[in-house]
PDB file of C-alpha atoms in Angstrom:
ATOM      1  CA  LEU A   8       2.087  19.249   7.916  1.00 44.00           C
ATOM      2  CA  SER A   9       3.090  22.363   6.082  1.00 45.00           C
ATOM      3  CA  MET A  10       4.779  21.837   2.720  1.00 49.00           C
ATOM      4  CA  GLN A  11       5.476  25.508   1.987  1.00 59.00           C
ATOM      5  CA  GLU A  12       8.105  26.380  -0.578  1.00 73.00           C
ATOM      6  CA  VAL A  13      11.419  27.024   1.094  1.00 84.00           C
ATOM      7  CA  SER A  14      14.636  28.464  -0.309  1.00 93.00           C
ATOM      8  CA  PHE A  15      18.012  27.054   0.656  1.00 95.00           C
ATOM      9  CA  ARG A  16      21.351  26.146  -0.887  1.00 96.00           C
ATOM     10  CA  VAL A  17      23.052  22.843  -0.202  1.00 96.00           C
ATOM     11  CA  ILE A  18      26.746  23.611   0.206  1.00 96.00           C
ATOM     12  CA  GLY A  19      27.866  20.015   0.537  1.00 93.00           C
ATOM     13  CA  GLU A  20      28.427  17.274   3.027  1.00 94.00           C
ATOM     14  CA  ALA A  21      30.862  16.958   5.911  1.00 94.00           C
ATOM     15  CA  MET A  22      32.246  13.576   6.978  1.00 93.00           C
ATOM     16  CA  ASP A  23      29.630  11.863   4.771  1.00 91.00           C
ATOM     17  CA  THR A  24      27.254  12.428   7.699  1.00 93.00           C
ATOM     18  CA  TYR A  25      26.210  16.076   7.951  1.00 96.00           C
ATOM     19  CA  ILE A  26      24.613  17.999   5.107  1.00 96.00           C
ATOM     20  CA  LEU A  27      25.665  21.670   5.131  1.00 97.00           C
ATOM     21  CA  VAL A  28      22.911  24.060   4.088  1.00 97.00           C
ATOM     22  CA  GLU A  29      22.831  27.830   3.736  1.00 96.00           C
ATOM     23  CA  GLN A  30      19.422  29.341   4.419  1.00 95.00           C
ATOM     24  CA  GLY A  31      18.982  33.081   4.760  1.00 94.00           C
ATOM     25  CA  GLU A  32      21.568  34.224   7.282  1.00 94.00           C
ATOM     26  CA  SER A  33      22.024  30.799   8.849  1.00 95.00           C
ATOM     27  CA  LEU A  34      24.170  27.743   8.336  1.00 97.00           C
ATOM     28  CA  LEU A  35      22.303  24.485   8.981  1.00 96.00           C
ATOM     29  CA  LEU A  36      23.898  21.133   9.712  1.00 97.00           C
ATOM     30  CA  ILE A  37      21.536  18.235   9.073  1.00 97.00           C
ATOM     31  CA  ASP A  38      22.319  14.742  10.354  1.00 96.00           C
ATOM     32  CA  LYS A  39      21.207  12.744   7.330  1.00 95.00           C
ATOM     33  CA  HIS A  40      20.881   9.410   9.170  1.00 93.00           C
ATOM     34  CA  ALA A  41      18.736  10.921  11.937  1.00 95.00           C
ATOM     35  CA  ALA A  42      16.540  12.726   9.396  1.00 95.00           C
ATOM     36  CA  HIS A  43      16.051   9.695   7.153  1.00 94.00           C
ATOM     37  CA  GLU A  44      15.453   7.413  10.138  1.00 94.00           C
ATOM     38  CA  ARG A  45      12.680   9.734  11.353  1.00 95.00           C
ATOM     39  CA  MET A  46      11.076   9.829   7.891  1.00 94.00           C
ATOM     40  CA  ARG A  47      11.198   6.017   7.625  1.00 92.00           C
ATOM     41  CA  PHE A  48       9.753   5.650  11.143  1.00 92.00           C
ATOM     42  CA  ASP A  49       6.873   8.053  10.413  1.00 93.00           C
ATOM     43  CA  ALA A  50       6.090   6.214   7.166  1.00 90.00           C
ATOM     44  CA  LEU A  51       6.174   2.794   8.883  1.00 88.00           C
ATOM     45  CA  LYS A  52       3.996   3.989  11.753  1.00 88.00           C
ATOM     46  CA  ALA A  53       1.430   5.615   9.436  1.00 90.00           C
ATOM     47  CA  ARG A  54       0.941   2.644   7.141  1.00 84.00           C
ATOM     48  CA  THR A  55      -2.229   0.572   7.407  1.00 80.00           C
ATOM     49  CA  GLU A  56      -1.365  -2.181   4.938  1.00 81.00           C
ATOM     50  CA  PRO A  57       1.320  -4.819   5.634  1.00 74.00           C
ATOM     51  CA  PRO A  58       4.874  -3.666   4.850  1.00 79.00           C
ATOM     52  CA  MET A  59       6.457  -4.510   1.516  1.00 86.00           C
ATOM     53  CA  ARG A  60       8.615  -7.581   2.073  1.00 89.00           C
ATOM     54  CA  GLN A  61      11.386  -9.230   0.145  1.00 91.00           C
ATOM     55  CA  LEU A  62      11.817 -12.974   0.066  1.00 91.00           C
ATOM     56  CA  LEU A  63      15.340 -13.976   1.041  1.00 90.00           C
ATOM     57  CA  LEU A  64      16.740 -16.305  -1.644  1.00 90.00           C
ATOM     58  CA  THR A  65      18.378 -18.298   1.115  1.00 91.00           C
ATOM     59  CA  PRO A  66      16.522 -18.116   4.433  1.00 92.00           C
ATOM     60  CA  ALA A  67      18.756 -16.739   7.179  1.00 92.00           C
ATOM     61  CA  ALA A  68      19.238 -19.014  10.193  1.00 94.00           C
ATOM     62  CA  VAL A  69      19.532 -16.758  13.234  1.00 94.00           C
ATOM     63  CA  THR A  70      20.695 -18.370  16.482  1.00 95.00           C
ATOM     64  CA  LEU A  71      19.559 -16.504  19.587  1.00 95.00           C
ATOM     65  CA  ALA A  72      20.050 -16.709  23.345  1.00 94.00           C
ATOM     66  CA  ALA A  73      17.346 -18.858  24.998  1.00 94.00           C
ATOM     67  CA  GLU A  74      15.289 -15.925  26.338  1.00 94.00           C
ATOM     68  CA  GLU A  75      15.401 -14.007  23.051  1.00 93.00           C
ATOM     69  CA  TYR A  76      14.522 -17.161  21.124  1.00 95.00           C
ATOM     70  CA  THR A  77      11.423 -17.630  23.309  1.00 94.00           C
ATOM     71  CA  ALA A  78      10.488 -13.943  22.950  1.00 93.00           C
ATOM     72  CA  VAL A  79      10.664 -14.181  19.141  1.00 94.00           C
ATOM     73  CA  LEU A  80       8.508 -17.319  19.043  1.00 95.00           C
ATOM     74  CA  GLU A  81       5.921 -15.672  21.316  1.00 93.00           C
ATOM     75  CA  ASP A  82       5.771 -12.562  19.102  1.00 92.00           C
ATOM     76  CA  LEU A  83       5.867 -13.970  15.547  1.00 93.00           C
ATOM     77  CA  GLU A  84       2.716 -11.981  14.671  1.00 91.00           C
ATOM     78  CA  LEU A  85       4.160  -8.660  15.856  1.00 90.00           C
ATOM     79  CA  LEU A  86       7.396  -9.360  13.957  1.00 92.00           C
ATOM     80  CA  ALA A  87       5.361 -10.173  10.824  1.00 90.00           C
ATOM     81  CA  ASP A  88       3.567  -6.841  11.280  1.00 87.00           C
ATOM     82  CA  CYS A  89       7.018  -5.186  11.175  1.00 88.00           C
ATOM     83  CA  GLY A  90       7.938  -7.085   8.001  1.00 89.00           C
ATOM     84  CA  PHE A  91       9.937 -10.008   9.437  1.00 92.00           C
ATOM     85  CA  LEU A  92       8.527 -13.408   8.525  1.00 94.00           C
ATOM     86  CA  CYS A  93      10.222 -16.121  10.539  1.00 94.00           C
ATOM     87  CA  GLU A  94       9.615 -19.607  11.847  1.00 95.00           C
ATOM     88  CA  ASP A  95      11.023 -21.896  14.485  1.00 96.00           C
ATOM     89  CA  PHE A  96      13.966 -23.950  13.246  1.00 95.00           C
ATOM     90  CA  GLY A  97      14.519 -25.567  16.638  1.00 94.00           C
ATOM     91  CA  ASP A  98      17.370 -25.566  19.116  1.00 93.00           C
ATOM     92  CA  GLY A  99      17.501 -21.767  19.634  1.00 95.00           C
ATOM     93  CA  THR A 100      17.505 -20.995  15.919  1.00 95.00           C
ATOM     94  CA  VAL A 101      14.898 -19.045  13.974  1.00 96.00           C
ATOM     95  CA  LEU A 102      14.616 -19.200  10.192  1.00 95.00           C
ATOM     96  CA  LEU A 103      14.117 -15.778   8.647  1.00 94.00           C
ATOM     97  CA  ARG A 104      12.326 -16.036   5.288  1.00 94.00           C
ATOM     98  CA  ARG A 105      11.165 -12.480   4.519  1.00 93.00           C
ATOM     99  CA  VAL A 106      12.343  -9.044   5.664  1.00 92.00           C
ATOM    100  CA  PRO A 107      11.138  -5.474   5.067  1.00 89.00           C
ATOM    101  CA  ALA A 108      11.852  -4.463   1.465  1.00 88.00           C
ATOM    102  CA  ASP A 109      14.124  -1.561   2.415  1.00 83.00           C
ATOM    103  CA  ILE A 110      16.442  -3.599   4.641  1.00 86.00           C
ATOM    104  CA  ALA A 111      19.533  -5.077   3.007  1.00 86.00           C
ATOM    105  CA  PRO A 112      19.393  -8.906   3.155  1.00 87.00           C
ATOM    106  CA  GLU A 113      22.845  -8.960   4.774  1.00 87.00           C
ATOM    107  CA  ASP A 114      21.457  -6.839   7.658  1.00 86.00           C
ATOM    108  CA  ALA A 115      18.460  -9.132   8.178  1.00 87.00           C
ATOM    109  CA  GLY A 116      19.977 -11.465  10.784  1.00 90.00           C
ATOM    110  CA  ALA A 117      21.434  -8.631  12.855  1.00 89.00           C
ATOM    111  CA  GLY A 118      18.114  -6.791  12.557  1.00 88.00           C
ATOM    112  CA  LEU A 119      16.176  -9.781  13.897  1.00 91.00           C
ATOM    113  CA  ALA A 120      18.661 -10.256  16.766  1.00 91.00           C
ATOM    114  CA  GLU A 121      18.213  -6.574  17.692  1.00 90.00           C
ATOM    115  CA  LEU A 122      14.422  -6.912  17.511  1.00 90.00           C
ATOM    116  CA  ALA A 123      14.628  -9.995  19.757  1.00 91.00           C
ATOM    117  CA  GLY A 124      16.439  -7.908  22.362  1.00 90.00           C
ATOM    118  CA  HIS A 125      13.731  -5.236  22.166  1.00 89.00           C
ATOM    119  CA  LEU A 126      11.008  -7.883  22.529  1.00 90.00           C
ATOM    120  CA  LEU A 127      12.729  -9.144  25.656  1.00 87.00           C
ATOM    121  CA  GLU A 128      13.214  -5.660  27.158  1.00 86.00           C
ATOM    122  CA  GLY A 129       9.720  -4.608  26.103  1.00 81.00           C
ATOM    123  CA  ARG A 130       7.857  -7.292  28.049  1.00 77.00           C
ATOM    124  CA  THR A 131       6.545  -4.595  30.388  1.00 78.00           C
ATOM    125  CA  LEU A 132       5.624  -2.131  27.623  1.00 80.00           C
ATOM    126  CA  ALA A 133       2.144  -1.587  26.246  1.00 83.00           C
ATOM    127  CA  PRO A 134       1.735  -3.385  22.881  1.00 79.00           C
ATOM    128  CA  GLU A 135       1.705  -0.070  20.956  1.00 82.00           C
ATOM    129  CA  SER A 136       4.923   1.109  22.662  1.00 87.00           C
ATOM    130  CA  LEU A 137       6.605  -2.210  21.917  1.00 85.00           C
ATOM    131  CA  ARG A 138       5.503  -1.957  18.258  1.00 86.00           C
ATOM    132  CA  ASP A 139       6.976   1.586  18.131  1.00 89.00           C
ATOM    133  CA  GLU A 140      10.247   0.287  19.589  1.00 87.00           C
ATOM    134  CA  LEU A 141      10.416  -2.395  16.893  1.00 87.00           C
ATOM    135  CA  LEU A 142       9.578   0.122  14.158  1.00 89.00           C
ATOM    136  CA  HIS A 143      12.399   2.384  15.459  1.00 88.00           C
ATOM    137  CA  THR A 144      14.811  -0.497  14.886  1.00 87.00           C
ATOM    138  CA  VAL A 145      13.441  -1.261  11.410  1.00 88.00           C
ATOM    139  CA  ALA A 146      13.595   2.458  10.493  1.00 90.00           C
ATOM    140  CA  CYS A 147      17.164   2.699  11.758  1.00 88.00           C
ATOM    141  CA  LYS A 148      18.267  -0.343   9.713  1.00 85.00           C
ATOM    142  CA  ALA A 149      16.529   1.056   6.603  1.00 85.00           C
ATOM    143  CA  ALA A 150      17.866   4.624   6.927  1.00 88.00           C
ATOM    144  CA  ILE A 151      20.820   6.091   5.020  1.00 85.00           C
ATOM    145  CA  LYS A 152      23.891   5.327   7.102  1.00 84.00           C
ATOM    146  CA  ALA A 153      26.259   7.963   8.387  1.00 79.00           C
ATOM    147  CA  GLY A 154      29.439   7.604   6.363  1.00 82.00           C
ATOM    148  CA  TYR A 155      27.524   6.633   3.218  1.00 85.00           C
ATOM    149  CA  HIS A 156      28.116   9.080   0.363  1.00 84.00           C
ATOM    150  CA  THR A 157      24.794  10.579  -0.753  1.00 85.00           C
ATOM    151  CA  GLN A 158      24.062  11.750  -4.280  1.00 90.00           C
ATOM    152  CA  PRO A 159      23.266  15.494  -4.734  1.00 90.00           C
ATOM    153  CA  ARG A 160      19.627  14.813  -5.703  1.00 92.00           C
ATOM    154  CA  GLU A 161      19.168  12.573  -2.643  1.00 91.00           C
ATOM    155  CA  ARG A 162      20.642  15.292  -0.388  1.00 93.00           C
ATOM    156  CA  GLU A 163      18.422  17.965  -1.921  1.00 94.00           C
ATOM    157  CA  ALA A 164      15.250  15.900  -1.372  1.00 93.00           C
ATOM    158  CA  LEU A 165      16.209  15.128   2.231  1.00 94.00           C
ATOM    159  CA  VAL A 166      16.936  18.794   3.011  1.00 95.00           C
ATOM    160  CA  ARG A 167      13.688  19.942   1.375  1.00 95.00           C
ATOM    161  CA  GLU A 168      11.685  17.523   3.500  1.00 94.00           C
ATOM    162  CA  VAL A 169      13.472  18.494   6.738  1.00 95.00           C
ATOM    163  CA  LEU A 170      12.960  22.208   6.068  1.00 95.00           C
ATOM    164  CA  THR A 171       9.306  21.970   5.019  1.00 94.00           C
ATOM    165  CA  ARG A 172       8.015  19.596   7.692  1.00 92.00           C
ATOM    166  CA  ASP A 173       7.455  21.059  11.133  1.00 89.00           C
ATOM    167  CA  ASP A 174       7.472  17.625  12.768  1.00 89.00           C
ATOM    168  CA  LEU A 175      10.998  16.643  11.692  1.00 89.00           C
ATOM    169  CA  LYS A 176      12.979  17.949  14.653  1.00 93.00           C
ATOM    170  CA  TYR A 177      14.253  14.764  16.312  1.00 94.00           C
ATOM    171  CA  CYS A 178      15.029  11.194  15.281  1.00 91.00           C
ATOM    172  CA  PRO A 179      12.974   8.412  16.947  1.00 88.00           C
ATOM    173  CA  HIS A 180      15.660   8.172  19.669  1.00 85.00           C
ATOM    174  CA  GLY A 181      15.341  11.875  20.503  1.00 91.00           C
ATOM    175  CA  ARG A 182      18.558  13.122  18.861  1.00 93.00           C
ATOM    176  CA  PRO A 183      18.297  16.446  16.998  1.00 96.00           C
ATOM    177  CA  ILE A 184      18.094  16.270  13.208  1.00 96.00           C
ATOM    178  CA  CYS A 185      19.260  19.818  12.467  1.00 96.00           C
ATOM    179  CA  ILE A 186      21.519  22.336  14.188  1.00 96.00           C
ATOM    180  CA  THR A 187      21.396  26.009  13.171  1.00 95.00           C
ATOM    181  CA  LEU A 188      24.269  28.474  13.412  1.00 95.00           C
ATOM    182  CA  THR A 189      23.241  32.051  12.716  1.00 95.00           C
ATOM    183  CA  GLN A 190      25.501  34.536  10.981  1.00 94.00           C
ATOM    184  CA  LYS A 191      25.694  36.439  14.268  1.00 94.00           C
ATOM    185  CA  GLN A 192      26.871  33.311  16.128  1.00 94.00           C
ATOM    186  CA  LEU A 193      29.526  32.668  13.499  1.00 92.00           C
ATOM    187  CA  GLU A 194      30.699  36.288  13.577  1.00 93.00           C
ATOM    188  CA  LYS A 195      31.036  36.053  17.365  1.00 92.00           C
ATOM    189  CA  GLN A 196      33.086  32.850  17.010  1.00 90.00           C
ATOM    190  CA  PHE A 197      35.413  34.600  14.538  1.00 91.00           C
ATOM    191  CA  LYS A 198      35.569  37.705  16.776  1.00 90.00           C
ATOM    192  CA  ARG A 199      34.056  39.923  14.058  1.00 87.00           C
ATOM    193  CA  ILE A 200      31.581  41.429  16.523  1.00 85.00           C
TER     194      ILE A 200
END
């Protein structure tokens, strides 16, 4: 990965979702959720040690559909590898005791329910592909949300990383992270040329 120095100017943020950046003779629009999600996913995928977990003060009881409940119980080890420590509570309910450190406790139950769905859909996937699918979900839950107001320093760091890493083009779901409008394209739009 190239970490060359790059010059740019953050102009601001539109709709608390897109960071506007001036670079050379181009205007860049960076989807901050997509960018952060990709960075979280890459970090989760690259780690070799277990993820940092937070203990929930009150374990979350998550009630699932029968098939999802079974899928979770069959894949407790894979879920633990993704940072979710849970146990059978009986009668279609799973007790969630620990979650990845960068997931808000209030998102934990919804996160586990989403993971259960992926486990069910991923029955035919290779174990590594299924793990990637689960990490996508964890990364998405941990990423800065669209609509969340970002501090200038946070924006600056995100933009710097997007512009210096060649591998940050798409989020884990394949959506583009950055769109570039050149000065020429803008001048055409405004009928200047």
